[in-house]
Amino acid sequence: MSAHDQLSAALGGSMINELGISRLGVIEEATVELDQGLTVLTGETGAGKTMIMSSISLLLGQRADPGIVRVGAENARVEGRIRPSEHQNRLIADTPAELEDEELLVARQVSAKGRSRTWLGGAQVPATTCAEVMEAGVTICGQSEQVRLTSSDRQRRMLDRAAGKAVATPLASYVEKFATRRRLDAELSELLTAEQSRAREIDMISFGLTEIEQVAPTPGEDEALHAEATRLQDTDDLRAAAQQAVGALAGDEDDPSSGALAALSITRRALADLAARDQEAAAMLADADQAAILLDDLAASVSGYLDRLEADPARLEAIAARRSALAGLTRKYGRTVDEVIEWSRQAAIRLGVLEGSDERIGTLRTELASLDEELQRLATRITKARRKAAATFAAAVTSELAALAMPRATLTFEVSATDELGPYGGDRVELLFTANPGSTPRPIGKVASGGELSRVRLALEVVLAAGKADQTYVFDEVDAGVGGAVGVEIGRRLQQLARTSQVVVVTHLAQVAAFADRHLVVEKSDDGQVTTSGVREVAGADRAEELARMMAGIDTTDNALAHARELLAEAG
């Protein structure tokens, strides 16, 4: 294991071990091996340094722009081998990803048509899942980040990071309770807004339940009444048919021998005579005996049915009245009596909910009052912690700015109360800055130049990273807008930051590049038709040559080489 690997393992922080880039912009194919410590990426303008940054941004979930796909290619692909931090490992445990040799393989593919796919540990996942894991270990500090530094929300987050657990612990509870309060408040507003419509619905349901209760239908009653009414209305026809059946079975009064029972009796006697003479007829006699029993039962049933068939005008009238009452219900509450009964059951449940709303309103008001007290208590605690951290953090950053050739700069965090509590407490955090003594500090976005913003951002990260080893920092042209002397100080601060974290820097300044533990050059080649970029590591004389090129241009001079060697010696 190399010294860098040993340091990396000891620190236990996040680290990008390798990047694989395919068909991304001017890069056809490149492998970028990174290491613990400070790695710088240099190269001529347009060589493809931006694509290196874009590849890391893609792994962090940046929006996939199909314009980054190399001309003529169907897709671009970026792969990363990551050694995750402990925090990242906890996040990975909640995903389908698997580690390979304690490394996490991350990949992002972007098609020329705009489609994007992301893999984490061999499993395809949403880009947001990958971003959550990667952002827990990698911080990109680019030009856009410097712009975002001017927002109050970003400034608050940096102050909260500096405050550590003093803010993080109460803030976590506050955020959870604030979300609960927002949900309960929305429910209360909905109940209050719908109060009139709720009262109307209660009246409508109550009326319906009362109407159904007065009629008191029973399951299947409508079908049973329909069948009974049909029978009563058809009594004469039913009696004629029943009498005909009785005659066919028992014969008519003038000739009893004409019925089926008499015929079956004759049949039985004949079969009895046969059975006495021939054993084979015994089975037929038994069947005849069984048929006689069945015919007797049938005759009795039909006779009983005929006796019960009596015209009952009063009953028919009562049935008509009952069916009319049921029809009044089925017109409103269901097609059948069973559906009416089911409506009644559901309506009773709904009525209970509606009538309980007034009680719920009181409960919600009590809960909201309690939450307001708790949120205010937590907000007060958070404010105290922020104000305490603000002074210490600002002093440390101001000291760092002095080391970055801004000895007269003043930076402060102003923590003021908002009109009402918000999602992250009751504070408005504003970063105030002035580069000159005697000037009143003002919001940094209004007074700081691009170069000053770069140095402030670096100073903030250096202070925040002190004593921590769980991040990879990627700086894109943090030296933009500054001169050579300031570049040396920026290089020293990046070198200091890299003692505990992995730091990757894209730079145009030799004064910054001289402090690198590893120096990578992005170079482009042109065959007259296609421009391609690659990445190579420089060391020794090649590194001095690259630094001289950065200072003097394409044609290096002896003076530039001598200066490059001096820079390397100064950087140690």
Coordinates of C-alpha atoms in Angstrom, one line a residue:
M1 CA 0.0 0.0 0.0
S2 CA 1.4 3.4 -1.0
A3 CA 1.8 6.2 1.5
H4 CA -1.1 8.0 0.0
D5 CA -3.3 4.9 0.2
Q6 CA -2.3 4.4 3.9
L7 CA -3.2 8.0 4.6
S8 CA -6.5 7.6 2.8
A9 CA -7.4 4.5 4.7
A10 CA -6.4 6.1 8.0
L11 CA -8.6 9.1 7.4
G12 CA -11.6 7.1 6.4
G13 CA -13.1 9.8 4.3
S14 CA -14.7 9.8 0.8
M15 CA -12.3 9.6 -2.1
I16 CA -12.6 9.3 -5.9
N17 CA -10.0 6.7 -7.0
E18 CA -10.6 6.8 -10.7
L19 CA -12.7 8.4 -13.4
G20 CA -13.5 6.7 -16.7
I21 CA -14.8 9.0 -19.5
S22 CA -16.1 7.9 -22.9
R23 CA -17.4 10.0 -25.7
L24 CA -17.8 13.2 -23.6
G25 CA -17.3 16.4 -25.6
V26 CA -13.7 16.4 -27.0
I27 CA -12.8 13.3 -25.0
E28 CA -13.2 10.1 -26.9
E29 CA -11.8 7.8 -24.2
A30 CA -9.8 8.8 -21.0
T31 CA -9.0 7.3 -17.6
V32 CA -8.2 9.8 -14.9
E33 CA -6.6 8.2 -11.8
L34 CA -6.9 10.3 -8.7
D35 CA -5.3 10.1 -5.3
Q36 CA -5.4 11.4 -1.8
G37 CA -4.0 14.9 -1.4
L38 CA -4.0 17.7 -4.0
T39 CA -4.5 16.8 -7.7
V40 CA -4.4 19.6 -10.2
L41 CA -5.7 19.5 -13.8
T42 CA -4.1 21.9 -16.3
G43 CA -4.1 22.3 -20.0
E44 CA -4.7 24.8 -22.8
T45 CA -8.1 26.5 -23.2
G46 CA -10.5 24.1 -25.0
A47 CA -8.4 21.0 -24.2
G48 CA -11.2 19.4 -22.2
K49 CA -10.7 20.3 -18.6
T50 CA -14.3 21.3 -18.4
M51 CA -15.3 17.8 -19.5
I52 CA -13.4 16.4 -16.5
M53 CA -15.5 18.7 -14.3
S54 CA -18.6 17.8 -16.2
S55 CA -18.0 14.1 -15.6
I56 CA -17.8 14.5 -11.9
S57 CA -20.9 16.7 -11.9
L58 CA -22.8 14.0 -13.8
L59 CA -21.9 11.5 -11.1
L60 CA -23.3 14.0 -8.6
G61 CA -26.7 14.1 -10.4
Q62 CA -26.3 17.2 -12.5
R63 CA -28.9 17.6 -15.3
A64 CA -27.9 15.6 -18.3
D65 CA -27.4 17.8 -21.4
P66 CA -27.3 15.8 -24.6
G67 CA -25.0 18.5 -26.0
I68 CA -22.1 17.0 -24.0
V69 CA -22.2 13.8 -26.1
R70 CA -19.3 13.7 -28.5
V71 CA -20.3 14.5 -32.1
G72 CA -21.2 11.4 -34.0
A73 CA -21.6 9.2 -30.9
E74 CA -24.9 7.7 -29.6
N75 CA -24.1 8.3 -26.0
A76 CA -21.6 9.5 -23.5
R77 CA -20.6 7.5 -20.4
V78 CA -18.9 8.4 -17.2
E79 CA -17.7 5.9 -14.6
G80 CA -16.2 6.4 -11.2
R81 CA -14.5 4.2 -8.6
I82 CA -15.3 5.7 -5.2
R83 CA -14.1 4.7 -1.8
P84 CA -17.1 5.7 0.3
S85 CA -17.0 7.4 3.7
E86 CA -18.8 6.0 6.7
H87 CA -21.7 8.3 6.1
Q88 CA -21.9 7.3 2.4
N89 CA -21.9 3.6 3.5
R90 CA -24.9 4.2 5.6
L91 CA -26.7 5.7 2.6
I92 CA -25.6 2.9 0.3
A93 CA -27.1 0.4 2.8
D94 CA -30.6 1.7 1.8
T95 CA -30.0 1.1 -1.9
P96 CA -29.6 -2.0 -4.0
A97 CA -26.0 -1.1 -4.6
E98 CA -23.1 -3.5 -3.7
L99 CA -19.5 -2.7 -3.0
E100 CA -16.7 -4.4 -4.9
D101 CA -13.4 -4.6 -3.0
E102 CA -14.7 -1.9 -0.7
E103 CA -15.1 0.4 -3.7
L104 CA -18.4 1.8 -5.0
L105 CA -18.7 1.7 -8.8
V106 CA -20.8 4.6 -10.1
A107 CA -21.9 5.2 -13.7
R108 CA -23.9 7.7 -15.7
Q109 CA -24.9 7.4 -19.4
V110 CA -26.4 10.2 -21.4
S111 CA -27.7 9.6 -24.9
A112 CA -27.6 12.0 -27.7
K113 CA -31.4 12.1 -27.6
G114 CA -31.3 13.3 -24.0
R115 CA -32.1 10.1 -22.1
S116 CA -30.1 9.4 -19.0
R117 CA -29.4 6.3 -17.0
T118 CA -27.5 5.9 -13.7
W119 CA -26.0 2.9 -12.0
L120 CA -24.8 2.6 -8.4
G121 CA -22.9 -0.4 -7.3
G122 CA -24.1 -2.4 -10.3
A123 CA -27.7 -1.6 -9.8
Q124 CA -29.7 0.9 -12.0
V125 CA -31.1 3.6 -9.7
P126 CA -32.7 7.1 -10.1
A127 CA -30.2 9.9 -10.6
T128 CA -31.4 11.5 -7.4
T129 CA -30.4 8.3 -5.4
C130 CA -26.9 8.5 -6.9
A131 CA -26.7 12.2 -6.2
E132 CA -27.7 11.7 -2.5
V133 CA -24.9 9.2 -2.0
M134 CA -22.3 11.1 -4.0
E135 CA -23.1 14.6 -2.5
A136 CA -22.5 13.1 1.0
G137 CA -18.8 12.8 0.1
V138 CA -18.1 15.2 -2.7
T139 CA -18.3 19.0 -2.8
I140 CA -17.9 20.8 -6.1
C141 CA -16.8 24.5 -5.8
G142 CA -17.2 25.9 -9.2
Q143 CA -18.0 29.3 -10.7
S144 CA -21.7 28.6 -10.2
E145 CA -21.1 27.7 -6.5
Q146 CA -19.4 31.1 -6.0
V147 CA -22.6 32.7 -7.4
R148 CA -24.7 30.7 -5.1
L149 CA -22.6 31.8 -2.2
T150 CA -24.3 35.2 -2.5
S151 CA -27.7 33.6 -1.5
S152 CA -28.8 33.9 2.0
D153 CA -29.8 30.3 2.1
R154 CA -26.4 29.1 1.1
Q155 CA -24.8 31.4 3.6
R156 CA -27.0 30.0 6.4
R157 CA -26.1 26.4 5.5
M158 CA -22.4 27.2 5.7
L159 CA -22.8 28.8 9.1
D160 CA -24.8 25.8 10.2
R161 CA -22.0 23.5 9.1
A162 CA -19.5 25.6 11.1
A163 CA -21.7 25.5 14.2
G164 CA -21.8 21.6 14.0
K165 CA -23.9 19.7 16.5
A166 CA -24.8 22.9 18.4
V167 CA -27.1 23.7 15.5
A168 CA -27.5 20.3 13.8
T169 CA -29.2 18.6 16.7
P170 CA -31.9 21.2 17.5
L171 CA -32.3 22.0 13.8
A172 CA -33.1 18.3 12.9
S173 CA -35.9 18.3 15.5
Y174 CA -37.1 21.8 14.4
V175 CA -37.3 20.7 10.7
E176 CA -39.3 17.6 11.6
K177 CA -41.7 19.6 13.8
F178 CA -42.0 22.4 11.3
A179 CA -43.1 19.9 8.6
T180 CA -45.6 18.5 11.0
R181 CA -46.9 21.9 11.8
R182 CA -47.3 22.7 8.1
R183 CA -49.2 19.5 7.5
L184 CA -51.6 20.1 10.5
D185 CA -52.1 23.8 9.6
A186 CA -53.1 22.7 6.0
E187 CA -55.6 20.2 7.5
L188 CA -57.0 22.9 9.8
S189 CA -57.3 25.4 6.9
E190 CA -59.1 22.8 4.8
L191 CA -61.6 22.1 7.6
L192 CA -62.3 25.7 8.3
T193 CA -62.7 26.6 4.6
A194 CA -65.1 23.7 4.1
E195 CA -67.2 24.4 7.2
Q196 CA -70.3 25.6 5.3
S197 CA -70.2 22.8 2.7
R198 CA -69.6 20.4 5.6
A199 CA -72.8 21.7 7.4
R200 CA -74.8 21.2 4.2
E201 CA -73.5 17.7 3.7
I202 CA -74.3 16.8 7.3
D203 CA -77.9 18.0 6.8
M204 CA -78.2 16.1 3.5
I205 CA -76.9 12.8 5.0
S206 CA -79.0 13.2 8.2
F207 CA -82.1 13.7 6.1
G208 CA -81.3 10.6 4.0
L209 CA -80.6 8.4 7.1
T210 CA -83.8 9.5 8.8
E211 CA -85.8 8.8 5.6
I212 CA -84.3 5.3 5.3
E213 CA -84.8 4.6 9.0
Q214 CA -88.5 5.5 8.8
V215 CA -89.0 3.0 6.0
A216 CA -86.7 0.4 7.6
P217 CA -86.1 -1.8 4.5
T218 CA -84.7 -5.3 5.0
P219 CA -82.2 -7.1 2.7
G220 CA -83.9 -8.5 -0.5
E221 CA -87.3 -7.1 0.5
D222 CA -88.0 -5.6 -2.8
E223 CA -87.5 -8.8 -4.7
A224 CA -89.6 -10.8 -2.2
L225 CA -92.5 -8.3 -2.4
H226 CA -92.4 -8.4 -6.2
A227 CA -92.7 -12.2 -6.2
E228 CA -95.6 -12.1 -3.7
A229 CA -97.5 -9.4 -5.7
T230 CA -97.1 -11.4 -8.9
R231 CA -98.6 -14.5 -7.2
L232 CA -101.6 -12.5 -5.8
Q233 CA -102.3 -10.8 -9.1
D234 CA -102.3 -14.2 -11.0
T235 CA -104.4 -16.1 -8.4
D236 CA -107.2 -17.2 -10.9
D237 CA -104.7 -18.4 -13.5
L238 CA -102.7 -20.2 -10.8
R239 CA -105.8 -21.9 -9.4
A240 CA -106.8 -23.2 -12.9
A241 CA -103.4 -24.6 -13.5
A242 CA -103.3 -26.2 -10.1
Q243 CA -106.7 -27.8 -10.5
Q244 CA -105.6 -29.1 -13.9
A245 CA -102.6 -30.7 -12.2
V246 CA -104.7 -32.2 -9.5
G247 CA -107.1 -33.7 -12.1
A248 CA -104.3 -35.2 -14.0
L249 CA -103.0 -36.9 -10.9
A250 CA -106.2 -38.0 -9.1
G251 CA -108.7 -37.9 -12.0
D252 CA -111.9 -35.9 -12.1
E253 CA -114.9 -36.3 -9.8
D254 CA -116.9 -38.2 -12.4
D255 CA -114.2 -40.6 -13.4
P256 CA -111.5 -41.1 -10.6
S257 CA -109.9 -43.9 -12.7
S258 CA -108.7 -41.3 -15.3
G259 CA -105.9 -39.9 -13.1
A260 CA -102.3 -40.9 -13.0
L261 CA -102.6 -42.4 -9.5
A262 CA -105.3 -44.8 -10.7
A263 CA -103.2 -45.7 -13.8
L264 CA -100.2 -46.3 -11.6
S265 CA -102.3 -48.5 -9.3
I266 CA -103.2 -50.7 -12.3
T267 CA -99.6 -50.8 -13.3
R268 CA -98.5 -51.9 -9.9
R269 CA -101.0 -54.8 -9.8
A270 CA -99.9 -56.0 -13.2
L271 CA -96.2 -55.8 -12.2
A272 CA -96.9 -57.6 -8.9
D273 CA -98.4 -60.5 -10.9
L274 CA -95.4 -60.5 -13.2
A275 CA -93.0 -60.5 -10.2
A276 CA -94.8 -63.5 -8.7
R277 CA -94.2 -65.4 -11.9
D278 CA -90.8 -64.0 -13.0
Q279 CA -88.1 -62.7 -10.6
E280 CA -86.8 -60.3 -13.3
A281 CA -90.0 -58.2 -12.9
A282 CA -89.2 -57.5 -9.2
A283 CA -87.1 -54.5 -10.0
M284 CA -89.8 -52.9 -12.1
L285 CA -92.3 -53.5 -9.3
A286 CA -90.0 -51.7 -6.9
D287 CA -89.7 -48.7 -9.3
A288 CA -93.5 -48.7 -9.5
D289 CA -93.8 -48.6 -5.7
Q290 CA -91.4 -45.7 -5.6
A291 CA -93.3 -43.8 -8.3
A292 CA -96.5 -44.3 -6.3
I293 CA -94.9 -42.7 -3.3
L294 CA -93.7 -39.8 -5.3
L295 CA -97.1 -39.3 -7.1
D296 CA -98.9 -39.4 -3.7
D297 CA -96.5 -36.7 -2.3
L298 CA -96.9 -34.6 -5.5
A299 CA -100.7 -34.9 -5.4
A300 CA -100.7 -33.8 -1.7
S301 CA -98.4 -30.8 -2.5
V302 CA -100.4 -29.6 -5.4
S303 CA -103.7 -30.0 -3.4
G304 CA -102.1 -28.0 -0.5
Y305 CA -100.9 -25.3 -2.9
L306 CA -104.4 -25.1 -4.4
D307 CA -106.0 -24.7 -0.9
R308 CA -103.6 -21.8 -0.1
L309 CA -104.4 -20.0 -3.3
E310 CA -106.9 -17.4 -2.2
A311 CA -107.4 -13.9 -3.6
D312 CA -106.4 -11.3 -0.9
P313 CA -107.1 -7.8 -2.1
A314 CA -106.1 -6.3 1.2
R315 CA -102.7 -7.9 1.2
L316 CA -102.2 -6.9 -2.4
E317 CA -102.9 -3.3 -1.5
A318 CA -100.5 -3.4 1.4
I319 CA -97.8 -4.8 -0.8
A320 CA -98.3 -2.0 -3.3
A321 CA -98.0 0.6 -0.6
R322 CA -94.8 -1.0 0.8
R323 CA -93.3 -1.2 -2.7
S324 CA -94.1 2.4 -3.3
A325 CA -92.3 3.4 -0.1
L326 CA -89.3 1.3 -1.1
A327 CA -89.3 2.9 -4.6
G328 CA -89.0 6.3 -3.0
L329 CA -85.7 5.1 -1.5
T330 CA -84.3 3.4 -4.6
R331 CA -84.9 6.5 -6.6
K332 CA -82.5 8.4 -4.3
Y333 CA -80.1 6.1 -2.7
G334 CA -79.6 3.0 -4.9
R335 CA -81.1 0.9 -7.6
T336 CA -82.1 -1.9 -5.2
V337 CA -83.0 -2.1 -1.5
D338 CA -79.6 -3.8 -0.8
E339 CA -77.8 -0.8 -2.4
V340 CA -80.0 1.6 -0.3
I341 CA -78.9 -0.3 2.9
E342 CA -75.3 -0.1 1.8
W343 CA -75.6 3.6 1.2
S344 CA -77.0 4.0 4.6
R345 CA -74.1 2.2 6.2
Q346 CA -71.5 4.3 4.3
A347 CA -73.4 7.5 5.0
A348 CA -73.4 6.8 8.7
I349 CA -69.6 6.4 8.7
R350 CA -69.3 9.7 6.7
L351 CA -71.6 11.5 9.1
G352 CA -69.5 10.4 12.0
V353 CA -66.4 11.8 10.3
L354 CA -68.1 15.1 9.5
E355 CA -69.6 15.5 12.9
G356 CA -66.2 14.8 14.4
S357 CA -64.6 17.6 12.4
D358 CA -65.5 20.2 15.0
E359 CA -63.8 18.1 17.6
R360 CA -60.8 17.7 15.2
I361 CA -60.6 21.4 14.7
G362 CA -60.3 21.9 18.5
T363 CA -57.6 19.2 18.6
L364 CA -55.7 20.7 15.8
R365 CA -55.7 24.1 17.4
T366 CA -54.3 22.6 20.6
E367 CA -51.6 20.7 18.8
L368 CA -50.6 23.7 16.7
A369 CA -50.3 25.8 19.8
S370 CA -48.1 23.2 21.4
L371 CA -46.0 23.0 18.3
D372 CA -45.6 26.7 18.1
E373 CA -44.2 26.8 21.6
E374 CA -41.8 24.0 20.9
L375 CA -40.7 25.5 17.6
Q376 CA -40.1 28.9 19.2
R377 CA -38.0 27.2 21.9
L378 CA -35.9 25.3 19.4
A379 CA -35.6 28.4 17.2
T380 CA -34.3 30.4 20.1
R381 CA -31.7 27.7 20.8
I382 CA -30.7 27.6 17.1
T383 CA -30.3 31.4 17.0
K384 CA -28.0 31.4 20.0
A385 CA -25.9 28.7 18.5
R386 CA -25.7 30.4 15.1
R387 CA -24.7 33.8 16.7
K388 CA -22.1 32.1 18.8
A389 CA -20.7 30.2 15.8
A390 CA -20.9 33.3 13.5
A391 CA -18.3 35.3 15.5
T392 CA -15.8 32.3 15.6
F393 CA -16.4 31.3 12.0
A394 CA -16.1 34.8 10.6
A395 CA -12.9 35.4 12.6
A396 CA -11.3 32.2 11.2
V397 CA -12.3 33.0 7.7
T398 CA -11.0 36.5 7.9
S399 CA -7.7 35.1 9.1
E400 CA -7.7 32.8 6.1
L401 CA -8.4 35.8 3.8
A402 CA -5.4 37.6 5.2
A403 CA -3.3 34.6 4.2
L404 CA -4.8 34.8 0.8
A405 CA -3.4 38.3 0.2
M406 CA -6.5 40.0 1.5
P407 CA -5.1 41.3 4.9
R408 CA -7.5 44.2 5.2
A409 CA -10.7 42.2 4.3
T410 CA -13.4 41.9 6.9
L411 CA -16.0 39.2 6.8
T412 CA -19.0 38.9 9.2
F413 CA -22.1 36.8 9.5
E414 CA -25.1 38.8 10.4
V415 CA -27.9 36.8 12.1
S416 CA -31.1 38.7 12.2
A417 CA -34.7 37.7 13.1
T418 CA -37.2 37.0 10.4
D419 CA -40.8 38.2 10.7
E420 CA -42.0 34.7 11.3
L421 CA -40.5 31.2 11.8
G422 CA -39.4 29.5 8.6
P423 CA -38.4 25.9 7.6
Y424 CA -35.0 26.4 9.2
G425 CA -35.7 28.6 12.2
G426 CA -36.3 32.2 12.8
D427 CA -33.1 33.6 11.4
R428 CA -32.0 35.4 8.3
V429 CA -28.2 34.8 7.8
E430 CA -26.3 37.3 5.6
L431 CA -22.6 37.2 4.8
L432 CA -21.2 40.8 4.9
F433 CA -17.9 41.6 3.4
T434 CA -15.5 44.5 2.7
A435 CA -12.1 44.3 1.2
N436 CA -11.0 47.7 2.5
P437 CA -10.6 49.1 6.0
G438 CA -13.0 51.9 6.9
S439 CA -15.7 50.6 4.6
T440 CA -18.9 49.3 6.1
P441 CA -19.3 45.6 5.4
R442 CA -22.1 45.0 2.9
P443 CA -23.8 41.9 1.4
I444 CA -21.0 40.0 -0.3
G445 CA -22.9 39.6 -3.6
K446 CA -23.0 43.4 -4.0
V447 CA -19.4 44.3 -3.2
A448 CA -17.1 41.3 -3.9
S449 CA -15.4 40.8 -7.3
G450 CA -15.1 37.4 -9.0
G451 CA -11.6 37.0 -7.6
E452 CA -12.6 38.0 -4.2
L453 CA -15.6 35.5 -4.3
S454 CA -13.1 32.8 -5.3
R455 CA -10.9 33.4 -2.3
V456 CA -13.8 33.8 0.1
R457 CA -15.2 30.5 -1.0
L458 CA -11.8 28.8 -0.6
A459 CA -11.3 30.4 2.8
L460 CA -14.7 29.2 3.9
E461 CA -14.0 25.6 2.8
V462 CA -10.6 25.5 4.4
V463 CA -12.0 26.6 7.8
L464 CA -15.0 24.2 7.5
A465 CA -12.7 21.3 6.5
A466 CA -10.4 21.8 9.5
G467 CA -10.1 18.6 11.4
K468 CA -12.4 16.7 9.1
A469 CA -11.5 14.0 6.6
D470 CA -14.8 12.9 5.1
Q471 CA -15.0 14.9 1.9
T472 CA -13.6 15.2 -1.6
Y473 CA -13.4 18.8 -2.8
V474 CA -13.4 19.7 -6.4
F475 CA -12.5 23.3 -7.3
D476 CA -13.1 24.6 -10.7
E477 CA -10.8 27.6 -11.4
V478 CA -10.9 28.8 -7.8
D479 CA -8.0 31.1 -8.9
A480 CA -10.1 33.0 -11.4
G481 CA -9.6 36.7 -11.4
V482 CA -6.4 36.7 -9.2
G483 CA -2.8 37.3 -9.9
G484 CA 0.4 35.3 -9.5
A485 CA 1.2 36.3 -5.9
V486 CA -2.3 35.5 -4.7
G487 CA -2.1 32.3 -6.7
V488 CA 0.8 31.1 -4.5
E489 CA -1.3 31.7 -1.3
I490 CA -4.3 29.9 -2.9
G491 CA -2.0 27.0 -3.7
R492 CA -0.8 26.9 -0.1
R493 CA -4.4 26.9 1.2
L494 CA -5.4 24.1 -1.2
Q495 CA -2.3 22.2 0.0
Q496 CA -3.4 22.7 3.6
L497 CA -6.9 21.5 2.8
A498 CA -5.5 18.4 1.1
R499 CA -3.7 17.3 4.2
T500 CA -7.0 15.9 5.5
S501 CA -9.2 15.6 2.4
Q502 CA -8.9 14.7 -1.3
V503 CA -8.7 17.9 -3.3
V504 CA -9.1 18.1 -7.1
V505 CA -8.4 21.5 -8.8
V506 CA -8.8 22.8 -12.3
T507 CA -6.4 25.7 -12.6
H508 CA -4.8 28.1 -15.1
L509 CA -2.2 29.3 -12.6
A510 CA 1.2 27.7 -12.4
Q511 CA 1.5 29.2 -8.9
V512 CA -1.4 27.0 -7.8
A513 CA -0.4 23.9 -9.8
A514 CA 3.1 23.9 -8.2
F515 CA 1.6 22.8 -4.9
A516 CA 0.0 19.7 -6.3
D517 CA 0.8 16.2 -5.1
R518 CA -0.2 15.0 -8.5
H519 CA -0.3 17.0 -11.7
L520 CA -2.5 15.9 -14.6
V521 CA -2.5 17.6 -18.0
V522 CA -5.4 17.5 -20.4
E523 CA -4.1 17.6 -23.9
K524 CA -5.8 17.7 -27.3
S525 CA -4.7 16.4 -30.6
D526 CA -6.0 17.1 -34.1
D527 CA -5.6 14.8 -37.1
G528 CA -7.1 17.5 -39.4
Q529 CA -10.7 16.1 -39.1
V530 CA -11.3 15.1 -35.5
T531 CA -10.1 16.8 -32.3
T532 CA -9.5 14.4 -29.4
S533 CA -8.3 15.1 -25.8
G534 CA -6.5 12.8 -23.4
V535 CA -5.1 13.0 -19.9
R536 CA -1.5 12.3 -18.8
E537 CA 0.4 12.8 -15.6
V538 CA 3.5 14.9 -15.5
A539 CA 6.4 14.8 -13.0
G540 CA 10.0 15.9 -12.8
A541 CA 11.2 17.9 -15.8
D542 CA 7.9 17.4 -17.6
R543 CA 6.1 19.1 -14.8
A544 CA 8.5 22.0 -14.8
E545 CA 7.9 22.3 -18.5
E546 CA 4.1 22.4 -18.0
L547 CA 4.4 25.1 -15.4
A548 CA 6.6 27.1 -17.7
R549 CA 4.1 26.7 -20.5
M550 CA 1.3 27.9 -18.2
M551 CA 3.3 31.1 -17.4
A552 CA 4.9 31.8 -20.8
G553 CA 2.5 30.3 -23.3
I554 CA 3.2 27.6 -25.9
D555 CA 6.9 28.6 -26.4
T556 CA 8.5 28.2 -23.0
T557 CA 11.6 30.3 -22.2
D558 CA 14.6 29.7 -20.0
N559 CA 13.3 32.3 -17.6
A560 CA 9.9 30.6 -17.4
L561 CA 11.6 27.2 -16.7
A562 CA 13.7 28.8 -14.0
H563 CA 10.6 30.4 -12.4
A564 CA 8.8 27.0 -12.6
R565 CA 11.6 25.3 -10.7
E566 CA 11.5 28.1 -8.1
L567 CA 7.8 27.6 -7.7
L568 CA 8.2 23.8 -7.2
A569 CA 10.9 24.4 -4.7
E570 CA 8.8 26.9 -2.8
A571 CA 5.9 24.6 -2.8
G572 CA 8.1 21.9 -1.3

